[in-house]
Amino acid sequence: MSQTERTIEIFLNDKPIRVTVGHHQTLIEVLQAQGLTGARESCAQGLCGCCTLKVNETLVSGCLFLAVLADGQRVQTIEANEQALDEVQQAFIECGAFQCGYCTPGFIMMVRALLDENPDPSDEDIGHYLSGNLCRCATYPEIIKAVQRAASVRRVPS
Amino acid sequence: MKAFEWEQPRDWGEAISMLDPRDLTVRVMAGGTALMLMMKSGVFQPTRLISLQGLGQEAGAIVQEAQGGIRIGALCSLTALGQSSAVATTAPVIIRTLKTLSNVRVRNVATLGGHLAHADPHMDLPPVMMALGATVKTVGARSSRTLTMSELYRGYYETALEPDELICEIVIPSQVGRSAVYLKCSTRAADDWPTLGVAVNVKCDGDVIEKARIVVSAATEKPIELVAAQTLLEGHSISPSRLNDCAELALAQAPLVSDARGTASYKKELLRVYLKRAIQIALKGTIS
Ligand SMILES: Cc1cc2nc3c(=O)[nH]c(=O)nc-3n(C[C@H](O)[C@H](O)[C@H](O)COP(=O)(O)OP(=O)(O)OC[C@H]3O[C@@H](n4cnc5c(N)ncnc54)[C@H](O)[C@@H]3O)c2cc1C
Ligand code: FES
Ligand code: FES
């Protein structure tokens, strides 16, 4: 094997996978090659949030994150737990918080983390936390409503 | 991006031994957020990257010192910095600054050491650290040293660090009795680089300003302490005329540059307004 690539192991959505990656490859490129297309590269510079991934407990921009750094780590994408919709996804549907849907996986990943950190966010908290996510269809008002709805659903013990 | 080699040292010594002072295509990567942008745009093409991510938790720890200062490991993420209670009590200006510094995902990954070493004059924490009187500790192949922020920054994207010298720690002295403010002004989009940054730190005895630090950034090639303007404030209480004189001295002293975000004369007007505002807010913060 040349010195510019190596085989890494990642716990991808809770399943271990082994994959040979070039040191220069981003995590988003490697996941796309695995057929996971929910996180996608758009701005390619950390600004838009379309490539949002969770590495261990940390949200990252997959476009700025080298795949080698994920060696031995847990990586979560929007495709995790695909069988059922969670309260955040449900709220986005009920509030119409998307139009084309290109930005939606990134927003959902961010909102889940926001509500883990802050179960009762103000509209300002939401805007602030999501300032690094862009929606070209400008569904921002609906997104804020969806976050508030998901937060209130989460707060009611089931 | 082009192919390159990858190393993951376990400690600072090993990291330094992997650098090659004659070969600038070998570099360390901390959070990688700044390097990745340069690599993606082709501005920087490494032959080998040395990741600092394997250095362990210690390398990013925040320690509160008995004398009231804090020491921050270079690998501390900007998110960890913003969540630290030691930082919040010692230098709340850092917490306020982080609120509008980039976004959650970048702050999660970016490190304080990488932030300060990158030396882009538009960045937010260099002027803040300069106003706080912070110093950086470095480790190098030949020696280790301590640099003030004014010594660290040489020019546009240029630091005093040797090619085989790294920042391992940032030290912020006690801020007891001081009040610091950072204001930035973005004239294009809200998330564009600022056109001007101003950081002010004052220490007062009653209404007399004992010590003042005034730093300008973004409109200059590097963050700069405006010594004459701050000396004018020291030993006096503030009056409208002294505030005006201070601002005029700052305008005369600051080497403002024209660029895509505005002409130097436009930035002069911004500095006049923002400097007075920052001093007034800082002084309000000293009244307890
Ligand atoms: C989308 C986006 C928005 C941003 N917005 C802002 C903003 O609003 N305000 C702001 O201030 N900044 C902003 N930034 C810049 C950001 O703060 C920097 O990219 C980040 O802090 C760099 O830290 P890092 O650890 O990722 O550095 P790296 O990319 O790892 O390194 C940067 C440079 O420092 C060197 N280096 C790294 N660590 C060390 C060390 N310990 N000793 C010596 N040299 C070292 C590297 O070799 C490289 O040359 C933004 C960046 C992005 C991507
Ligand atoms: S593609 Fe990564 S943040 Fe936009
Ligand atoms: S729904 Fe189209 S970009 Fe957000």
mmCIF file of C-alpha atoms in Angstrom, chain A:
data_model
loop_
_atom_site.group_PDB
_atom_site.id
_atom_site.type_symbol
_atom_site.label_atom_id
_atom_site.label_comp_id
_atom_site.label_asym_id
_atom_site.label_seq_id
_atom_site.Cartn_x
_atom_site.Cartn_y
_atom_site.Cartn_z
ATOM 1 C CA MET A 1 0.000 0.000 0.000
ATOM 2 C CA SER A 2 1.337 3.431 -0.850
ATOM 3 C CA GLN A 3 1.969 5.995 1.879
ATOM 4 C CA THR A 4 -0.805 8.225 0.698
ATOM 5 C CA GLU A 5 -3.663 5.946 1.677
ATOM 6 C CA ARG A 6 -4.624 3.635 4.503
ATOM 7 C CA THR A 7 -7.364 1.296 5.636
ATOM 8 C CA ILE A 8 -9.571 2.717 8.350
ATOM 9 C CA GLU A 9 -12.370 1.238 10.406
ATOM 10 C CA ILE A 10 -15.415 3.313 11.211
ATOM 11 C CA PHE A 11 -18.541 2.497 13.159
ATOM 12 C CA LEU A 12 -20.889 3.856 10.573
ATOM 13 C CA ASN A 13 -24.423 4.159 11.889
ATOM 14 C CA ASP A 14 -23.466 1.485 14.433
ATOM 15 C CA LYS A 15 -22.098 -0.995 11.880
ATOM 16 C CA PRO A 16 -18.338 -1.490 11.649
ATOM 17 C CA ILE A 17 -16.931 -0.990 8.155
ATOM 18 C CA ARG A 18 -13.387 -1.175 6.795
ATOM 19 C CA VAL A 19 -12.485 1.031 3.894
ATOM 20 C CA THR A 20 -9.274 2.146 2.215
ATOM 21 C CA VAL A 21 -9.108 5.918 1.885
ATOM 22 C CA GLY A 22 -6.663 8.433 0.478
ATOM 23 C CA HIS A 23 -5.335 10.734 3.221
ATOM 24 C CA HIS A 24 -6.650 13.645 1.188
ATOM 25 C CA GLN A 25 -10.218 12.328 1.012
ATOM 26 C CA THR A 26 -12.901 14.032 3.054
ATOM 27 C CA LEU A 27 -15.345 12.037 5.138
ATOM 28 C CA ILE A 28 -18.166 13.229 2.909
ATOM 29 C CA GLU A 29 -16.488 11.771 -0.215
ATOM 30 C CA VAL A 30 -15.982 8.432 1.500
ATOM 31 C CA LEU A 31 -19.574 8.237 2.734
ATOM 32 C CA GLN A 32 -20.942 9.135 -0.682
ATOM 33 C CA ALA A 33 -18.880 6.276 -2.145
ATOM 34 C CA GLN A 34 -20.540 4.020 0.446
ATOM 35 C CA GLY A 35 -23.899 4.960 -1.046
ATOM 36 C CA LEU A 36 -24.887 7.263 1.804
ATOM 37 C CA THR A 37 -26.083 10.380 0.032
ATOM 38 C CA GLY A 38 -28.042 12.142 2.799
ATOM 39 C CA ALA A 39 -25.057 14.279 3.716
ATOM 40 C CA ARG A 40 -23.876 16.065 0.607
ATOM 41 C CA GLU A 41 -21.264 18.629 -0.277
ATOM 42 C CA SER A 42 -22.657 21.962 -1.373
ATOM 43 C CA CYS A 43 -20.621 25.016 -0.385
ATOM 44 C CA ALA A 44 -17.517 22.871 0.354
ATOM 45 C CA GLN A 45 -16.288 25.460 2.864
ATOM 46 C CA GLY A 46 -18.041 24.882 6.164
ATOM 47 C CA LEU A 47 -20.763 27.502 5.672
ATOM 48 C CA CYS A 48 -23.958 25.751 4.586
ATOM 49 C CA GLY A 49 -24.382 22.630 6.744
ATOM 50 C CA CYS A 50 -25.537 20.289 3.943
ATOM 51 C CA CYS A 51 -22.685 17.915 4.836
ATOM 52 C CA THR A 52 -23.414 17.777 8.587
ATOM 53 C CA LEU A 53 -22.257 14.539 10.266
ATOM 54 C CA LYS A 54 -21.799 13.404 13.815
ATOM 55 C CA VAL A 55 -18.389 12.013 14.759
ATOM 56 C CA ASN A 56 -18.689 10.491 18.220
ATOM 57 C CA GLU A 57 -20.732 13.164 20.023
ATOM 58 C CA THR A 58 -19.540 16.066 17.870
ATOM 59 C CA LEU A 59 -21.223 17.665 14.874
ATOM 60 C CA VAL A 60 -18.805 18.386 12.053
ATOM 61 C CA SER A 61 -18.851 19.658 8.488
ATOM 62 C CA GLY A 62 -17.981 16.523 6.513
ATOM 63 C CA CYS A 63 -16.574 18.699 3.716
ATOM 64 C CA LEU A 64 -13.776 19.979 6.001
ATOM 65 C CA PHE A 65 -13.135 16.710 7.848
ATOM 66 C CA LEU A 66 -10.551 14.239 6.560
ATOM 67 C CA ALA A 67 -11.743 10.624 6.526
ATOM 68 C CA VAL A 68 -8.535 9.382 8.224
ATOM 69 C CA LEU A 69 -9.568 11.316 11.320
ATOM 70 C CA ALA A 70 -12.643 9.085 11.637
ATOM 71 C CA ASP A 71 -10.490 5.949 12.032
ATOM 72 C CA GLY A 72 -11.815 3.991 15.028
ATOM 73 C CA GLN A 73 -14.634 6.518 15.620
ATOM 74 C CA ARG A 74 -18.434 6.404 15.554
ATOM 75 C CA VAL A 75 -19.935 8.232 12.588
ATOM 76 C CA GLN A 76 -23.651 8.974 12.414
ATOM 77 C CA THR A 77 -25.478 10.188 9.319
ATOM 78 C CA ILE A 78 -29.120 11.036 8.646
ATOM 79 C CA GLU A 79 -29.516 7.422 7.461
ATOM 80 C CA ALA A 80 -29.165 6.074 11.043
ATOM 81 C CA ASN A 81 -32.475 4.630 12.353
ATOM 82 C CA GLU A 82 -34.129 4.954 8.975
ATOM 83 C CA GLN A 83 -37.032 2.679 9.933
ATOM 84 C CA ALA A 84 -38.924 5.342 11.906
ATOM 85 C CA LEU A 85 -39.207 9.123 11.823
ATOM 86 C CA ASP A 86 -38.215 10.879 15.035
ATOM 87 C CA GLU A 87 -39.983 13.916 16.474
ATOM 88 C CA VAL A 88 -37.700 16.333 14.612
ATOM 89 C CA GLN A 89 -38.358 14.765 11.203
ATOM 90 C CA GLN A 90 -42.075 14.555 12.021
ATOM 91 C CA ALA A 91 -42.165 18.234 12.960
ATOM 92 C CA PHE A 92 -40.366 19.267 9.747
ATOM 93 C CA ILE A 93 -43.042 17.432 7.730
ATOM 94 C CA GLU A 94 -45.937 18.858 9.750
ATOM 95 C CA CYS A 95 -44.611 22.418 9.517
ATOM 96 C CA GLY A 96 -43.570 22.194 5.851
ATOM 97 C CA ALA A 97 -40.026 23.125 6.839
ATOM 98 C CA PHE A 98 -38.533 22.394 3.432
ATOM 99 C CA GLN A 99 -39.245 22.836 -0.226
ATOM 100 C CA CYS A 100 -36.629 21.024 -2.344
ATOM 101 C CA GLY A 101 -35.226 19.205 0.709
ATOM 102 C CA TYR A 102 -31.564 19.535 -0.219
ATOM 103 C CA CYS A 103 -30.622 21.200 3.080
ATOM 104 C CA THR A 104 -32.979 19.133 5.260
ATOM 105 C CA PRO A 105 -30.702 16.268 6.422
ATOM 106 C CA GLY A 106 -28.188 18.816 7.694
ATOM 107 C CA PHE A 107 -30.850 20.830 9.502
ATOM 108 C CA ILE A 108 -32.316 17.671 11.112
ATOM 109 C CA MET A 109 -28.879 16.591 12.391
ATOM 110 C CA MET A 110 -28.267 20.070 13.817
ATOM 111 C CA VAL A 111 -31.710 20.397 15.418
ATOM 112 C CA ARG A 112 -31.404 17.036 17.187
ATOM 113 C CA ALA A 113 -28.150 18.218 18.756
ATOM 114 C CA LEU A 114 -29.596 21.629 19.587
ATOM 115 C CA LEU A 115 -32.511 20.033 21.462
ATOM 116 C CA ASP A 116 -30.161 17.633 23.294
ATOM 117 C CA GLU A 117 -28.206 20.650 24.533
ATOM 118 C CA ASN A 118 -31.115 23.017 25.021
ATOM 119 C CA PRO A 119 -34.577 21.396 25.390
ATOM 120 C CA ASP A 120 -36.417 24.744 25.474
ATOM 121 C CA PRO A 121 -34.712 27.087 22.995
ATOM 122 C CA SER A 122 -35.956 30.589 22.215
ATOM 123 C CA ASP A 123 -36.371 31.581 18.552
ATOM 124 C CA GLU A 124 -33.141 33.531 18.956
ATOM 125 C CA ASP A 125 -31.302 30.465 20.327
ATOM 126 C CA ILE A 126 -32.523 28.513 17.305
ATOM 127 C CA GLY A 127 -31.432 31.152 14.804
ATOM 128 C CA HIS A 128 -28.075 31.361 16.491
ATOM 129 C CA TYR A 129 -27.448 27.610 16.581
ATOM 130 C CA LEU A 130 -28.514 27.198 12.968
ATOM 131 C CA SER A 131 -26.592 30.219 11.656
ATOM 132 C CA GLY A 132 -24.217 27.858 9.843
ATOM 133 C CA ASN A 133 -27.023 26.176 7.892
ATOM 134 C CA LEU A 134 -28.363 27.677 4.711
ATOM 135 C CA CYS A 135 -31.673 26.912 3.026
ATOM 136 C CA ARG A 136 -31.710 28.117 -0.556
ATOM 137 C CA CYS A 137 -35.524 27.778 -0.613
ATOM 138 C CA ALA A 138 -35.625 30.095 2.432
ATOM 139 C CA THR A 139 -37.955 28.008 4.576
ATOM 140 C CA TYR A 140 -36.431 29.592 7.688
ATOM 141 C CA PRO A 141 -39.727 30.656 9.354
ATOM 142 C CA GLU A 142 -41.114 27.128 8.946
ATOM 143 C CA ILE A 143 -37.866 25.616 10.251
ATOM 144 C CA ILE A 144 -38.097 27.696 13.426
ATOM 145 C CA LYS A 145 -41.715 26.585 13.880
ATOM 146 C CA ALA A 146 -40.677 22.961 13.353
ATOM 147 C CA VAL A 147 -37.920 23.221 15.955
ATOM 148 C CA GLN A 148 -40.362 24.673 18.472
ATOM 149 C CA ARG A 149 -42.864 21.918 17.706
ATOM 150 C CA ALA A 150 -40.230 19.163 18.050
ATOM 151 C CA ALA A 151 -39.043 20.724 21.307
ATOM 152 C CA SER A 152 -42.543 20.708 22.782
ATOM 153 C CA VAL A 153 -43.150 17.111 21.657
ATOM 154 C CA ARG A 154 -39.851 16.070 23.222
ATOM 155 C CA ARG A 155 -40.711 17.816 26.497
ATOM 156 C CA VAL A 156 -43.949 15.847 26.931
ATOM 157 C CA PRO A 157 -42.995 12.523 28.511
ATOM 158 C CA SER A 158 -44.447 9.711 26.408
#
